[in-house]
PDB file of C-alpha atoms in Angstrom:
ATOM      1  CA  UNK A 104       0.000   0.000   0.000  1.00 41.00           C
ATOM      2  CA  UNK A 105       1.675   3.264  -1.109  1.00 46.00           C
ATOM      3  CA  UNK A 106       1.947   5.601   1.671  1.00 46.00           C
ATOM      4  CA  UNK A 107       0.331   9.338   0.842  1.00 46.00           C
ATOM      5  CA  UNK A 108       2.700  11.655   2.569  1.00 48.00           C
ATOM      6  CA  UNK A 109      -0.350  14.593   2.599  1.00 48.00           C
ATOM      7  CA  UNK A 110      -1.559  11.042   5.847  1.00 45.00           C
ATOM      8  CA  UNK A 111       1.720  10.734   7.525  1.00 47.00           C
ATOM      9  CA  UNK A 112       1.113  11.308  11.077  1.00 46.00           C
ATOM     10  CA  UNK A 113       3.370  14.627  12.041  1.00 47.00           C
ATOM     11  CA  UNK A 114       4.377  14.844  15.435  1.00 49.00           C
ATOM     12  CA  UNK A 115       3.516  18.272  16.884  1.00 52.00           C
ATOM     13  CA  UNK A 116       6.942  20.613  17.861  1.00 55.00           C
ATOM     14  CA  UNK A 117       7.007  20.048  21.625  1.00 54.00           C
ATOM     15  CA  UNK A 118       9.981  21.359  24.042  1.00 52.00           C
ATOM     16  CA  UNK A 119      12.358  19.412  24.866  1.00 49.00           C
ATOM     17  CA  UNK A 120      11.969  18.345  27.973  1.00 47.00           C
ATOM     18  CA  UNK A 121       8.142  16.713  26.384  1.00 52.00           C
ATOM     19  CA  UNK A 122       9.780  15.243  23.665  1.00 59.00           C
ATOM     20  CA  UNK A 123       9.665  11.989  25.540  1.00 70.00           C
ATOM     21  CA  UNK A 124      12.876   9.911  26.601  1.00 76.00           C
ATOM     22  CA  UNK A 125      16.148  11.200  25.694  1.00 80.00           C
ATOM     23  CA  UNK A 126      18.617   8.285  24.097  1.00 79.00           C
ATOM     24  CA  UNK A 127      20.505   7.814  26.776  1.00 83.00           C
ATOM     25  CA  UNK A 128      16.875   7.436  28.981  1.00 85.00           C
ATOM     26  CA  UNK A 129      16.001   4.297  26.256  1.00 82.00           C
ATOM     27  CA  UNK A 130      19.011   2.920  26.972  1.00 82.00           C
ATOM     28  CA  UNK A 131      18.953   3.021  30.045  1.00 83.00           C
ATOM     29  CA  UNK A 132      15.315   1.760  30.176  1.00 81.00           C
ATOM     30  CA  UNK A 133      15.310  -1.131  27.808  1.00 79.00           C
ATOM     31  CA  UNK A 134      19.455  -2.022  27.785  1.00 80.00           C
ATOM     32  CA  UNK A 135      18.828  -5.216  28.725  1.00 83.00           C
ATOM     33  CA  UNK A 136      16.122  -6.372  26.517  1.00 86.00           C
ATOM     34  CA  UNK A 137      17.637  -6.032  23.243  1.00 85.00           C
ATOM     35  CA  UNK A 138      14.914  -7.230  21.210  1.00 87.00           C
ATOM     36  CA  UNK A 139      12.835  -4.383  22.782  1.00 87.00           C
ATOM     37  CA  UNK A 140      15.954  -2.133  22.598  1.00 86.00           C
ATOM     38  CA  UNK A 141      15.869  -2.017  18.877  1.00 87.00           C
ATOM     39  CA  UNK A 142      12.488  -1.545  18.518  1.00 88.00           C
ATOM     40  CA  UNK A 143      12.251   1.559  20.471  1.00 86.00           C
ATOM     41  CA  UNK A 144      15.269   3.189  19.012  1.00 87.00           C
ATOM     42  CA  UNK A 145      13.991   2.376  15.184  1.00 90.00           C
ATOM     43  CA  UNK A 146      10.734   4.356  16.486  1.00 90.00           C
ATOM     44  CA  UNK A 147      12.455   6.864  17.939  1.00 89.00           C
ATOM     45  CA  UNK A 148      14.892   7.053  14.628  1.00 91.00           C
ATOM     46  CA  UNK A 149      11.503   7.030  12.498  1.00 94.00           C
ATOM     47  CA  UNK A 150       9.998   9.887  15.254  1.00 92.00           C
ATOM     48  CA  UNK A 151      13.540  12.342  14.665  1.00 92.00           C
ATOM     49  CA  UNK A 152      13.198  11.668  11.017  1.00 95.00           C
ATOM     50  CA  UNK A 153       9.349  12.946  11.053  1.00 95.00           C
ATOM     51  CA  UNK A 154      10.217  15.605  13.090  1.00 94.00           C
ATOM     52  CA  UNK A 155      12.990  16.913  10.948  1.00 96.00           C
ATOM     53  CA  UNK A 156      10.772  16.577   7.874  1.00 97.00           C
ATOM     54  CA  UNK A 157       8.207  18.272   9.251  1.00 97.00           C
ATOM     55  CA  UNK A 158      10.648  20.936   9.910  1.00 96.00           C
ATOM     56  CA  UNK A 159      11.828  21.184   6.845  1.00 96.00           C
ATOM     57  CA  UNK A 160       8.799  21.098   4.985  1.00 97.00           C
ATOM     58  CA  UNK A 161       7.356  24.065   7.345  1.00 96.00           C
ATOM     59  CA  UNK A 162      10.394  25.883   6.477  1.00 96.00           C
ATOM     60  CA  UNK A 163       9.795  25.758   3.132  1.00 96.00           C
ATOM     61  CA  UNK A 164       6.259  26.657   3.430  1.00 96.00           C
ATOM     62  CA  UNK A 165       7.560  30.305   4.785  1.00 95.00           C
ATOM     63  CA  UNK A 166      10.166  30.211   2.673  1.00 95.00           C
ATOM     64  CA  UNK A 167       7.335  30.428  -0.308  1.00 96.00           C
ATOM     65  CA  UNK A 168       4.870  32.265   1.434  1.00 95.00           C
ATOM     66  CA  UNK A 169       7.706  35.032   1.855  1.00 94.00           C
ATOM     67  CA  UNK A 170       8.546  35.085  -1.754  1.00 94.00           C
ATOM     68  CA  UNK A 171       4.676  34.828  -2.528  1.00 94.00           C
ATOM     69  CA  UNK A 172       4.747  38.303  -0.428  1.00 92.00           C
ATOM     70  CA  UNK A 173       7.495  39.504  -2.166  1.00 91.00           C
ATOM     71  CA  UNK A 174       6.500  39.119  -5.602  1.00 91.00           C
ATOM     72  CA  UNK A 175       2.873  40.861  -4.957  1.00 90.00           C
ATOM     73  CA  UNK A 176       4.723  43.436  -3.229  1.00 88.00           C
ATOM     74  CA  UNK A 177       6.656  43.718  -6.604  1.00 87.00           C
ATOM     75  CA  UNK A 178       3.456  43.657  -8.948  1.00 86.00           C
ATOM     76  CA  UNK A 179       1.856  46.727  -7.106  1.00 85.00           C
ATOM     77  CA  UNK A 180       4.448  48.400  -6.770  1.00 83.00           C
ATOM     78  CA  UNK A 181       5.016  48.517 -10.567  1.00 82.00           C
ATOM     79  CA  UNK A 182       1.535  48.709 -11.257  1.00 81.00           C
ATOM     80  CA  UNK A 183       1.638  52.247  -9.363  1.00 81.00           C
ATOM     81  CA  UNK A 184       4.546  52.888 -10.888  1.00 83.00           C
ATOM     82  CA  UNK A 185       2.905  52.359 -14.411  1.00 84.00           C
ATOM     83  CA  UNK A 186      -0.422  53.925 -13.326  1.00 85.00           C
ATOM     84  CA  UNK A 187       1.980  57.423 -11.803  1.00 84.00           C
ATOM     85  CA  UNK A 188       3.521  57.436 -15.133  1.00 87.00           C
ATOM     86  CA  UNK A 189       0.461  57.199 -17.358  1.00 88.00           C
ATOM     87  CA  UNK A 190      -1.245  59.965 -15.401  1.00 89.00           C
ATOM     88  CA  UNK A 191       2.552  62.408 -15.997  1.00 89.00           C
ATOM     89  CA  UNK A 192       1.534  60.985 -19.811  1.00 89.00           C
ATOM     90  CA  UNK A 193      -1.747  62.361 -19.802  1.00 90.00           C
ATOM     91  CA  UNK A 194      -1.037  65.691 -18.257  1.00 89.00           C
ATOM     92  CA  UNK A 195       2.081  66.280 -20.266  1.00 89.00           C
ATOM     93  CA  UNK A 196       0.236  65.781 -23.540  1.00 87.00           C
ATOM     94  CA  UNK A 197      -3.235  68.118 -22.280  1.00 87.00           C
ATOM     95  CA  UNK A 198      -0.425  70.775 -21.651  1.00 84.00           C
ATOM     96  CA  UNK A 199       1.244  70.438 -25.135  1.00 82.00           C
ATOM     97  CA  UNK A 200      -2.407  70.523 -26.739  1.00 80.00           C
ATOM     98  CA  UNK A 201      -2.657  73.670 -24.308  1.00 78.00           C
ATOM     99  CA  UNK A 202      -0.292  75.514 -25.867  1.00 77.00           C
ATOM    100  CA  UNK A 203      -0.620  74.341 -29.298  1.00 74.00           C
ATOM    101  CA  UNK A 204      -3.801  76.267 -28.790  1.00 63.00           C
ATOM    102  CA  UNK A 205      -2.921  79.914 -30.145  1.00 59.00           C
ATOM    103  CA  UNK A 206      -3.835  82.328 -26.611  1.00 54.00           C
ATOM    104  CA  UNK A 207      -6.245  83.789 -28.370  1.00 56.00           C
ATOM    105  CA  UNK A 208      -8.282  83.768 -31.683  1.00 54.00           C
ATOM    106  CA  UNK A 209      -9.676  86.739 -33.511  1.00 57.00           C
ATOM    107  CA  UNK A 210     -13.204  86.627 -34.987  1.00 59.00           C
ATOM    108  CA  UNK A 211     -12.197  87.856 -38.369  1.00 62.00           C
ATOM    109  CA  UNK A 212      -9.424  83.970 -38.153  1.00 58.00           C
ATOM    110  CA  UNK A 213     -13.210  81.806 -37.485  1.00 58.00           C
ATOM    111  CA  UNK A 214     -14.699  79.844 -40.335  1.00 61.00           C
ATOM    112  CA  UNK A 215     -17.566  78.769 -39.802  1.00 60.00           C
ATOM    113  CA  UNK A 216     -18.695  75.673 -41.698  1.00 61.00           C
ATOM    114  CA  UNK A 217     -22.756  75.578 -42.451  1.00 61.00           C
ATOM    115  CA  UNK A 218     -24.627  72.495 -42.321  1.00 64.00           C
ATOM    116  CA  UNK A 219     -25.386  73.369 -46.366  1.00 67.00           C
ATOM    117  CA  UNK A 220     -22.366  73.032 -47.208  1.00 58.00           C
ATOM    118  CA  UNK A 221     -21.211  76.466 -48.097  1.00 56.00           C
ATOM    119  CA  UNK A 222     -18.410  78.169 -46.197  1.00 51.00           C
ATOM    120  CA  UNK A 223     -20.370  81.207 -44.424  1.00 52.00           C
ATOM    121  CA  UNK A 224     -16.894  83.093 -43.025  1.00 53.00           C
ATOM    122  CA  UNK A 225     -17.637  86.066 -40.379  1.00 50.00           C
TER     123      UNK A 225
END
């Protein structure tokens, strides 16, 4: 039966001193029974390896959510950036249409186009 690692019992990060026995403590415990002796220490091998990969995997978890963070950071701040420099755009072209405007235009310069199609000029 292939082993889903999303089902693999995790133990929870505990201090120390609830960790359970020490090495030393299993030795010192089950020296004598030998049979019993390597059982316990396999488990406790398989418990330090679970740990660790736990640790490592959670790690790595913040070690993506950081650069997930990052790289939004990154996104709006360029998408400002392009949004400041579109608005400098637009107002740097209304004032060039501004003054391509002449200040100020004499009636006798108006043509005024009729509807008819004939130029009626004032």
């Amino acid at each position: 039966m292939a082993r889903d690692e999303r089902c693999l019992w995790v133990p929870p990060t505990r201090p120390a001193s609830e960790r359970g026995l020490s090495l030393t403590q299993i030795i010192e415990e089950y020296g004598e029974r030998t049979d019993l002796l390597r059982l316990v220490l396999t488990a406790k091998t398989e418990e330090d390896r679970a740990r660790a990969e736990y640790e490592r995997r959670l790690q790595e978890e913040l070690r993506i959510e950081t650069r997930r963070i990052e790289f939004e950071m990154m996104l709006h701040s360029n998408y400002f950036k392009m949004q400041d420099q579109q608005q400098q755009q637009q107002q740097q072209q209304q004032q060039q249409k501004q003054q391509m405007l002449p200040a100020s235009v004499h009636r006798s310069e108006m043509v005024l186009h009729s509807p008819i199609g004939k130029c009626m000029c004032a």
